[in-house]
Short mmCIF file of C-alpha atoms in Angstrom, two decimals:
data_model
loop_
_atom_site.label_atom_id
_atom_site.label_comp_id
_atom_site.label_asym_id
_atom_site.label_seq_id
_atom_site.Cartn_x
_atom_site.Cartn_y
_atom_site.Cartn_z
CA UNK A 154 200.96 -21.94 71.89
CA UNK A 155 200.16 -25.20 69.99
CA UNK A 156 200.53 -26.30 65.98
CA UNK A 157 197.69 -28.15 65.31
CA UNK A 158 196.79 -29.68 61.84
CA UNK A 159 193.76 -28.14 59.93
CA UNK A 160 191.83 -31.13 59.43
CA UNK A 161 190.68 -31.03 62.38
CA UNK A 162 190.08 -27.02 63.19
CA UNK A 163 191.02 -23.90 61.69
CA UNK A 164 189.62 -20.52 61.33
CA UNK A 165 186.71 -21.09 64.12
CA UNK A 166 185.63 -23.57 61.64
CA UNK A 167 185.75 -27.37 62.96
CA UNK A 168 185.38 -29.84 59.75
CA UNK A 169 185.78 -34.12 60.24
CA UNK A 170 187.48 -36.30 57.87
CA UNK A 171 185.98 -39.24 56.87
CA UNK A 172 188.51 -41.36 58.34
CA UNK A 173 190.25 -42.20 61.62
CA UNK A 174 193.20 -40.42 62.38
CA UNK A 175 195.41 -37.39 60.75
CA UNK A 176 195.37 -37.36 56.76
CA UNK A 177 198.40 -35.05 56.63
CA UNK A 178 201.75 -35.81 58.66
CA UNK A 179 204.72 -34.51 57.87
CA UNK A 180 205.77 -31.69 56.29
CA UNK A 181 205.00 -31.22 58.70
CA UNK A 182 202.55 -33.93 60.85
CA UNK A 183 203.22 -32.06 64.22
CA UNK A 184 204.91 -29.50 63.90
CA UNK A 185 206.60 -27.76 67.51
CA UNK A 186 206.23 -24.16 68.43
CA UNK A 187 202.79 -22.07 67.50
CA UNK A 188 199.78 -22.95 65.40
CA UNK A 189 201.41 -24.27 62.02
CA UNK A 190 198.48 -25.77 59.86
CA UNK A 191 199.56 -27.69 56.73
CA UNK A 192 196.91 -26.55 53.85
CA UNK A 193 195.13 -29.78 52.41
CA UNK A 194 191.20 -29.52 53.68
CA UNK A 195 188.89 -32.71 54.27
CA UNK A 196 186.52 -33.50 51.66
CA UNK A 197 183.64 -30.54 51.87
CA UNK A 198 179.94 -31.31 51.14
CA UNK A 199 178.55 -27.90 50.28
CA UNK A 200 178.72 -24.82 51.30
CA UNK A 201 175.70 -22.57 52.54
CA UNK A 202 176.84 -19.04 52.61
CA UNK A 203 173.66 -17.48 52.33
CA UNK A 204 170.19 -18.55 52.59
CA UNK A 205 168.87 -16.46 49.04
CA UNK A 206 170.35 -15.71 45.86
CA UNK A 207 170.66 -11.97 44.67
CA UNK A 208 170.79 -11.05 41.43
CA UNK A 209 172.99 -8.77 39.90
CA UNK A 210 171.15 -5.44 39.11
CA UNK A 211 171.07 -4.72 35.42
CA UNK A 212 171.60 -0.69 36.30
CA UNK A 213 174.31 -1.14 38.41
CA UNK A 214 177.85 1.02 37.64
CA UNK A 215 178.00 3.81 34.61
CA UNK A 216 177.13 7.61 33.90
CA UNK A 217 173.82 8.93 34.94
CA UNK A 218 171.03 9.34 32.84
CA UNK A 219 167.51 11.07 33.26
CA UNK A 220 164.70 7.89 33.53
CA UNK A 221 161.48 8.80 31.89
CA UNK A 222 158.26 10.81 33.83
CA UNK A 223 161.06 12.80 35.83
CA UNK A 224 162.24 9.31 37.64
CA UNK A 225 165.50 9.44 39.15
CA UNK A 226 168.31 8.87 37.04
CA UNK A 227 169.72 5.39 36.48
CA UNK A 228 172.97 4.49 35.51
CA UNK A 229 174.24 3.04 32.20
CA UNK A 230 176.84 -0.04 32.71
CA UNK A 231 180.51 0.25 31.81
CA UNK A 232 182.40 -1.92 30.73
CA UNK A 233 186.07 -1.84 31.88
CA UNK A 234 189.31 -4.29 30.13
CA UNK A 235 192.31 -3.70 33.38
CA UNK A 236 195.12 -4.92 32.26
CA UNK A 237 198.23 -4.75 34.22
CA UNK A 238 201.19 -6.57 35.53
CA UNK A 239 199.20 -8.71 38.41
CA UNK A 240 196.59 -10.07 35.73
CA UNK A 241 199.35 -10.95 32.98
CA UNK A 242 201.24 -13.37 35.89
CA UNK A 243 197.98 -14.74 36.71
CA UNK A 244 197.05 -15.34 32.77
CA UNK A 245 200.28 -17.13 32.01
CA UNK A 246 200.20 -19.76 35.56
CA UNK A 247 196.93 -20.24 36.64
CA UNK A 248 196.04 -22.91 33.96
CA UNK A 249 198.93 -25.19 35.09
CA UNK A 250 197.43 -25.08 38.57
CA UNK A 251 195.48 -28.17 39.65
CA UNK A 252 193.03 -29.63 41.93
CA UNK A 253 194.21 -32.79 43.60
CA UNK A 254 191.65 -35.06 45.43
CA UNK A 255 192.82 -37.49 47.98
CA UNK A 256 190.29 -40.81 47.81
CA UNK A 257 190.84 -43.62 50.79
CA UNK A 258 189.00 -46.66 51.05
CA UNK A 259 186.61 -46.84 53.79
CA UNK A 260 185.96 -50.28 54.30
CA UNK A 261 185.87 -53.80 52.42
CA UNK A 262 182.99 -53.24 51.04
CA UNK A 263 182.66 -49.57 50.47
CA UNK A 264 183.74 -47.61 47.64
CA UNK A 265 186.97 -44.96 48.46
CA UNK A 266 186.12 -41.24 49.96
CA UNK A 267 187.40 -37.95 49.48
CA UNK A 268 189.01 -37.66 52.36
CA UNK A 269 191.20 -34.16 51.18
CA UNK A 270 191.68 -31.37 48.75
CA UNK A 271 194.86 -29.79 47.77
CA UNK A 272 196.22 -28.17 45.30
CA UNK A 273 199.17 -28.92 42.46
CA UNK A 274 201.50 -27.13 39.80
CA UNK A 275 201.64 -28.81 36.69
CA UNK A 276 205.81 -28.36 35.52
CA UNK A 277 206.25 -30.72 32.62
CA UNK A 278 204.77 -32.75 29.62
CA UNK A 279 206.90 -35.46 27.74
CA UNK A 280 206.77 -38.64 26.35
CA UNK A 281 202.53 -38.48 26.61
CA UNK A 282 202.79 -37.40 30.21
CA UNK A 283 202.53 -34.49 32.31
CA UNK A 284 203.82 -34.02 35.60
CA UNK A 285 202.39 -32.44 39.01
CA UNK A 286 204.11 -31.45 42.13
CA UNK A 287 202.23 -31.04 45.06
CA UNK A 288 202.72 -31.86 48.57
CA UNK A 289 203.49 -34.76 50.57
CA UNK A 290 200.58 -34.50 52.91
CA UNK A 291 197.80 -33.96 50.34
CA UNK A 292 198.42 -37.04 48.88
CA UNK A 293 199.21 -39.05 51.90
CA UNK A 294 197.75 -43.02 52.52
CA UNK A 295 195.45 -41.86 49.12
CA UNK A 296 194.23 -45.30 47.45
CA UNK A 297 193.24 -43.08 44.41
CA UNK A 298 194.27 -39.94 43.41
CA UNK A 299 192.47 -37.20 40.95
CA UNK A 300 193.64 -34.06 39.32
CA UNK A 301 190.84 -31.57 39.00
CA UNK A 302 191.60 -29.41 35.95
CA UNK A 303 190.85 -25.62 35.22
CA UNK A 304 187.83 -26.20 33.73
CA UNK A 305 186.47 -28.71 36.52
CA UNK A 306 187.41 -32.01 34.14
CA UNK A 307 188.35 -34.78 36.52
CA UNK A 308 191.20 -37.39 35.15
CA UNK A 309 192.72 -39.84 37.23
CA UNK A 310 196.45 -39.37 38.57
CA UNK A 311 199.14 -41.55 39.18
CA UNK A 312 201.39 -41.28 42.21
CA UNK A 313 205.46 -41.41 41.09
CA UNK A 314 206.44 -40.31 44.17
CA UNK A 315 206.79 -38.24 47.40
CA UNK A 316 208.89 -37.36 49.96
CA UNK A 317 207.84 -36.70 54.07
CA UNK A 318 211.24 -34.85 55.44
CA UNK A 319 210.76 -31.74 52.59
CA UNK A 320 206.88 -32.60 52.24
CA UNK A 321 206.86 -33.01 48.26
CA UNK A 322 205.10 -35.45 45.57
CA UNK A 323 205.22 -35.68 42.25
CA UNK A 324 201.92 -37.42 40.35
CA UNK A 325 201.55 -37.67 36.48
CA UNK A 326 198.75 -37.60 33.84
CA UNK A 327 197.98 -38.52 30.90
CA UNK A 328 199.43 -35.22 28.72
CA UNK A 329 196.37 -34.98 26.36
CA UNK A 330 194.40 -33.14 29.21
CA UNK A 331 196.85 -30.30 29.60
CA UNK A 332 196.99 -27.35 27.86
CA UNK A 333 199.63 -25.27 29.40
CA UNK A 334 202.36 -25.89 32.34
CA UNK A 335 203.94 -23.70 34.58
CA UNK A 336 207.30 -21.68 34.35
CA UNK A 337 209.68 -22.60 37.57
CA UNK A 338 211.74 -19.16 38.78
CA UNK A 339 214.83 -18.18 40.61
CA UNK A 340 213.82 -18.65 44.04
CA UNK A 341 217.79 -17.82 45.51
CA UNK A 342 216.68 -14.23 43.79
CA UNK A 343 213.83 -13.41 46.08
CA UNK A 344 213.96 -10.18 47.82
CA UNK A 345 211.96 -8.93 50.91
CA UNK A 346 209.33 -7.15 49.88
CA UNK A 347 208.88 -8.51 46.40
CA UNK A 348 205.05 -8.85 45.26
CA UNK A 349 204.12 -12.55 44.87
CA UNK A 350 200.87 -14.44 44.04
CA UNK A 351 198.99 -17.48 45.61
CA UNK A 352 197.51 -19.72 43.47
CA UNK A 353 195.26 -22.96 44.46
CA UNK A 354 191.84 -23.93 46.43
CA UNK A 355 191.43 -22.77 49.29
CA UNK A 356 188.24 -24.56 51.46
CA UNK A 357 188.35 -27.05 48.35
CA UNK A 358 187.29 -26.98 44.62
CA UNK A 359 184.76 -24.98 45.50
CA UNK A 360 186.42 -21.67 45.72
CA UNK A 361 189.07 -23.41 42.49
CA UNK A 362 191.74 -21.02 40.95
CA UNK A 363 191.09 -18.56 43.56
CA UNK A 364 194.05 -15.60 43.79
CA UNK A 365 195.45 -13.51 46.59
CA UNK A 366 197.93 -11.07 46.06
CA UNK A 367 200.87 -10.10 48.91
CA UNK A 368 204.59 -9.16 49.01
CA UNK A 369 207.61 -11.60 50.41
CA UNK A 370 207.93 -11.28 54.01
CA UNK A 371 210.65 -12.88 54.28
CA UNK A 372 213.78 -15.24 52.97
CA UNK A 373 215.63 -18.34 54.56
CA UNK A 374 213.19 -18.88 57.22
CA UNK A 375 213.30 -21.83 59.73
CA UNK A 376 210.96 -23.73 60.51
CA UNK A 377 211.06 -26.91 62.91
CA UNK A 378 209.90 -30.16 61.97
CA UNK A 379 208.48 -33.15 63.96
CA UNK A 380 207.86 -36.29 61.38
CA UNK A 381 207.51 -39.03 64.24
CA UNK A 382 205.45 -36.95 66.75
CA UNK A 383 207.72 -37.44 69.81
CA UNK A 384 208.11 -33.68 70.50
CA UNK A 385 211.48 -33.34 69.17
CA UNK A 386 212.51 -31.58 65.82
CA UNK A 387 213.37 -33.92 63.40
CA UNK A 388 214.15 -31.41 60.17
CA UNK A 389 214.87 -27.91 59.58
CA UNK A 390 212.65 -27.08 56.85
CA UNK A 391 213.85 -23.55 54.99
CA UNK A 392 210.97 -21.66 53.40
CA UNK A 393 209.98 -18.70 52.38
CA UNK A 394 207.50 -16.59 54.18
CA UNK A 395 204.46 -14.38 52.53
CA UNK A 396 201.48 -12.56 53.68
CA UNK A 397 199.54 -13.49 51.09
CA UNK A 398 196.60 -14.98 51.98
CA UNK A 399 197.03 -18.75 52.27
CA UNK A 400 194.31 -21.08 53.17
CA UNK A 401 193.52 -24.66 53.79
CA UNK A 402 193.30 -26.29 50.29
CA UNK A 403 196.49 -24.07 49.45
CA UNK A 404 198.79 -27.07 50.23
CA UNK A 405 201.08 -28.15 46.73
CA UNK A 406 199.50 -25.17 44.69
CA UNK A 407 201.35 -21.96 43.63
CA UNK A 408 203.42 -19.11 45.25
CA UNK A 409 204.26 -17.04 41.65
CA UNK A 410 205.84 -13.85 41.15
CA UNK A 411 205.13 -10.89 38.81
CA UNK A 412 206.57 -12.58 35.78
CA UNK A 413 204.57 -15.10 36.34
CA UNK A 414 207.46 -17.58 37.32
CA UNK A 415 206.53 -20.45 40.26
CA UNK A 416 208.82 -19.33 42.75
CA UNK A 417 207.47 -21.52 45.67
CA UNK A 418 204.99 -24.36 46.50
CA UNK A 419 202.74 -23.29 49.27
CA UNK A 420 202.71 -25.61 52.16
CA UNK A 421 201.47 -24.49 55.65
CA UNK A 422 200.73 -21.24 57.71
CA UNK A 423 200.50 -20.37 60.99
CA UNK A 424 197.21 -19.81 62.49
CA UNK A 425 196.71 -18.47 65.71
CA UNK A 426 193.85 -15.58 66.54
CA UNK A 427 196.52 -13.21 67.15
CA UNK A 428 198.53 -14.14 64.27
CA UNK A 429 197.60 -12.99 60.80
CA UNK A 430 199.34 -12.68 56.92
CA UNK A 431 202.11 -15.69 57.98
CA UNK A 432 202.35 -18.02 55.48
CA UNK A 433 205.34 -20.41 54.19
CA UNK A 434 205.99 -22.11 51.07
CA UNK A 435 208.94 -24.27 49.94
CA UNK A 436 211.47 -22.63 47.78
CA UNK A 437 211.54 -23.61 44.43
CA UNK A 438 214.90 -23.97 43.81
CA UNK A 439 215.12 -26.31 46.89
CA UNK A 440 212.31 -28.17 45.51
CA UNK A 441 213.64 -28.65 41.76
CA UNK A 442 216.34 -31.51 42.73
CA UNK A 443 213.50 -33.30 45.27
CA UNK A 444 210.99 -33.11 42.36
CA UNK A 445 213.58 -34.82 39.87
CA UNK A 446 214.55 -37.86 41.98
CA UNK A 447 210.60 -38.21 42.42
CA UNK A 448 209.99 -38.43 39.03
CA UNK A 449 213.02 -40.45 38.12
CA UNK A 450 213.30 -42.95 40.59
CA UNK A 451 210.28 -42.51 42.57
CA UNK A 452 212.17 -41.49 45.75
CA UNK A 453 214.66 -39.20 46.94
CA UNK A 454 218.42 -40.50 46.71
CA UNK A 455 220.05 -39.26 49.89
CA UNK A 456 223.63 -40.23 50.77
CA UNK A 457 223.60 -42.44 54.04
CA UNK A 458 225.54 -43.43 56.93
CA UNK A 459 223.63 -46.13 58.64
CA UNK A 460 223.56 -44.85 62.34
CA UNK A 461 220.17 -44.62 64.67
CA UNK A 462 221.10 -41.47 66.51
CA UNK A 463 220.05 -39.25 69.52
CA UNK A 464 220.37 -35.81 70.18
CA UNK A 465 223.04 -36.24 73.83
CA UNK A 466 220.28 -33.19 75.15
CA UNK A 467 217.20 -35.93 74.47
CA UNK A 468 219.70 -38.08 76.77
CA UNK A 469 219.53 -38.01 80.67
CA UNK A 470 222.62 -36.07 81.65
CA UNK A 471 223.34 -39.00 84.17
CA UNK A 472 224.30 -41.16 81.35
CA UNK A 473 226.56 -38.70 79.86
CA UNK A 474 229.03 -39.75 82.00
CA UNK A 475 227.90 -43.16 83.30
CA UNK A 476 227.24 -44.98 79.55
CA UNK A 477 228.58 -42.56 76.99
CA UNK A 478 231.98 -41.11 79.58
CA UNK A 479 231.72 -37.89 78.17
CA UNK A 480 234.59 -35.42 79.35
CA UNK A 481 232.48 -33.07 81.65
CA UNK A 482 233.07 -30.18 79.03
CA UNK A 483 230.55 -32.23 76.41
CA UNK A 484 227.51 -31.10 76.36
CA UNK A 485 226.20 -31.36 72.74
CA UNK A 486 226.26 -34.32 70.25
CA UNK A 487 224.27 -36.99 68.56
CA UNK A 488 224.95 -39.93 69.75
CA UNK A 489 225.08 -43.90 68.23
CA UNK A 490 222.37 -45.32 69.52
CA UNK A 491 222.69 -47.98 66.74
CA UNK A 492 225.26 -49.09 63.83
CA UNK A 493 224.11 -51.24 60.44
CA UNK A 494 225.64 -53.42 59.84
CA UNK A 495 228.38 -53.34 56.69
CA UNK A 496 227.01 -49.71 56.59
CA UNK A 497 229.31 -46.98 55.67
CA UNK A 498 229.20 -46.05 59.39
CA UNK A 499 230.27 -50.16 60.28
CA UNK A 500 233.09 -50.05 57.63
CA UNK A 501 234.73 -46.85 58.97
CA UNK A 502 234.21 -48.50 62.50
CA UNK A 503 232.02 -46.25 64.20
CA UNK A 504 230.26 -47.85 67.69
CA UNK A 505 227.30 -47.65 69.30
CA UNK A 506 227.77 -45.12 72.49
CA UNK A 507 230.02 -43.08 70.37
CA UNK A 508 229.47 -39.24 70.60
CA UNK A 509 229.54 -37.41 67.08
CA UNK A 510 230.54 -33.89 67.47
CA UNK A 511 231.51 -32.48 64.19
CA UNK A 512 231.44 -33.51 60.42
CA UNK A 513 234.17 -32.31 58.39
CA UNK A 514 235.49 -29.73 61.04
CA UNK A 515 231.88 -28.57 61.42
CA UNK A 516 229.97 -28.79 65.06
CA UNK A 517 227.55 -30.74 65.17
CA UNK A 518 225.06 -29.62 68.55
CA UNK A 519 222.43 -32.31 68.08
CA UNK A 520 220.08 -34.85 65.35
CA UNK A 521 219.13 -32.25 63.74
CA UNK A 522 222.37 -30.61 62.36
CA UNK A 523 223.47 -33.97 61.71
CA UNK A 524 220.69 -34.53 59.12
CA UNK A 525 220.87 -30.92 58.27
CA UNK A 526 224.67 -31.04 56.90
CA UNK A 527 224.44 -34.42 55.58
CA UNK A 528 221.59 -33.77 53.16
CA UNK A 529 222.31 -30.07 52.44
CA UNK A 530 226.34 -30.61 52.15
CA UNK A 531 227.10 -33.86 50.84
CA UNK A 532 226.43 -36.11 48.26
CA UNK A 533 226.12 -40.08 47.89
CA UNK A 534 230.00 -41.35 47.07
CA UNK A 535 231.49 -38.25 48.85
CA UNK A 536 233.87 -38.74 51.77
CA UNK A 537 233.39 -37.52 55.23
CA UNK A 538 235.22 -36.39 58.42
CA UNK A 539 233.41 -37.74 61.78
CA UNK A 540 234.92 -36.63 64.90
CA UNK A 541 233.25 -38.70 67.66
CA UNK A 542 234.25 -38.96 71.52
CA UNK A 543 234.43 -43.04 72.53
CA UNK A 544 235.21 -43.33 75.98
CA UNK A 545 236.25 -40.09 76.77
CA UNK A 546 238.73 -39.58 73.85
CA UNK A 547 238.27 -37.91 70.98
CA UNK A 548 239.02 -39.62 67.55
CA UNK A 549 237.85 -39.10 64.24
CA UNK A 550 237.49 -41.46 60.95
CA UNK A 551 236.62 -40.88 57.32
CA UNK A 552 233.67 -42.94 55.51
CA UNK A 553 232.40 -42.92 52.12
CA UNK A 554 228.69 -41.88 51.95
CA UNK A 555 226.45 -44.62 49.93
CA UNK A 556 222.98 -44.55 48.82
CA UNK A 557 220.38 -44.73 51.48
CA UNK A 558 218.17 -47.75 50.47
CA UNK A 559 214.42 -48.46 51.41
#
């Protein structure tokens, strides 16, 4: 059981990119455990569905009426306004969802490419602007980005913004092409269950504002992360899972529910022949504060230690004892691979070879709950707890988190 991106195969369908090597990464590049496909699509040249046209029949739905010289009856078209709950979310939401094209150079002396299609939720206009989210990977190593409107207009878009670990971007346009924005809901409110609606493009602009209906499958899902491709999880990324139908060209466009209210951005699915109806999209709510730092400050202000760490399980055992002399009853840790110096970690004295085992009273197993408590529970200026073993004793000192820089 593999994840495997969807540029390069997905639904029995193999497509190319124009370019060498992977246009989305993270959110999840590789991700490890089953086939996870992140929902941006290469650049599509046409589609040939089928080989004629058919045109509609002009008798086609109604009562029955006698034809003339005793012909069999024909029936006389109805015309039918449905109304209902469903159509009224779609009708306030589906305006404020976007195409958004992905154009990379090719060479010095060629023009850029579409190299991928996603999708994007536009959330604000002020000050002449308006603002899109959308996800990391659709807009990844773009040299030009576009923002394909509900009516097929084309503007250029500006990138403010984006974020690999929780795979979100923010672009803006120029306000005078939008006519409505989306509504952001209570995503902490979501119940099992619930009926939801997907919004974006899936297989590109060609199939534009499409909509598939399905219920919450499930809240506070896990998913592993690999940014760097080395095999080993680098992020816990907490989303919520749907059966709606979710596509390639999905990626950064709507999860909404019957109010009408974004409650999600959809992001990836897994896609395995056995596997159908499991898709994921990021929770708004845990979106809202990542979308704000990428609009304000272009990136997202995390607080910071300034430690290069290792899980101690991604460590051979041998050296548990031999380099970091680990009490035998240690068996879980991140350890200091590498200190910055006149980092927060540096000031509070923290070495490299030290063992951290818990922040704040909490255990910390590995990298990844490291990361996981530091982003999640803490903010930059806060104080923190480490308890870390340095040659075989157990200590622990208090730092002041600062601003990670880049």
């Amino acid at each position: 059981m593999g994840y495997y991106d969807d540029h390069y195969e997905s639904h029995g369908q193999t497509r190319r990119t124009r370019r060498g090597g992977s246009f989305a990464s993270a959110f999840v590049g590789a991700i490890l455990g089953g086939g996870l496909v992140l929902l941006s699509i290469p650049a599509l040249s046409r589609w040939d569905i089928l080989p004629y046209n058919v045109a509609p029949s002009e008798q086609a739905g109604g009562e029955e009426r006698a034809g003339d010289n005793g012909t069999p009856p024909i029936q006389q078209s109805v015309s039918v306004d449905v109304t209902t709950a469903v159509t009224k979310a779609i009708a306030q939401v589906s305006d404020a969802v976007v195409g958004v094209v992905n154009i990379q150079a090719a060479g010095f002396w060629s023009q850029g490419e579409e190299t991928g299609v996603g999708s994007g939720v536009i959330y604000k206009k002020a000050g002449g602007r308006a603002f899109i989210v959308t996800n990391h990977h659709v807009v990844e190593n773009a040299s030009q980005l576009e923002v394909s409107l509900k009516d097929g207009t084309r503007v250029p878009a500006k990138l403010l913004g984006s974020d690999v670990l929780m795979d979100l971007a923010v672009l803006e346009i120029e306000a005078k092409h939008v006519k409505k924005i989306a509504q952001f809901g209570n995503s902490d409110a979501v119940k099992p269950g619930e009926p939801v609606i997907a919004i974006g493009n899936p297989l590109g602009l060609q199939f534009a504002g499409s909509v598939t209906q399905g219920i919450i499958s499930g809240t506070n899902r896990t998913v592993e992360v690999d940014l760097d491709q080395d095999g080993n999880p680098d992020w816990n990324a907490e989303v919520l899972q749907t059966d709606a139908a979710i596509n390639p060209g999905n990626s950064g466009g709507a999860l909404v529910n019957i109010k009408g209210q974004v409650i999600g951005i959809n992001s990836m699915k897994i896609a395995q022949e056995a596997v159908e109806g499991i898709g994921f999209a990021i929770p708004i709510n845990a979106a809202i504060p990542i979308i704000s730092d990428l609009e304000r400050y272009g990136q997202v202000r995390r607080p910071y230690m300034g430690v290069e760490l290792r899980s101690l399980s991604d460590i051979p055992s041998y050296h548990w004892q031999a380099t970091l002399h680990l009490p035998a009853n240690v068996t879980e840790g991140a350890a200091v691979i590498q200190v910055v110096p006149m980092s927060p970690a540096a000031q509070a004295g923290l070495q490299q070879f030290d063992v951290i085992v818990a922040l704040d009273g909490e255990k910390i197993r590995n990298v990844l709950d490291l990361r996981k408590y530091l982003y999640t529970k803490k903010s930059i200026g806060d104080r923190m707890d480490v308890t870390f073993y340095r040659d075989g004793k157990k200590r622990t000192v208090t730092l002041k988190l600062a601003r990670e820089s880049y």
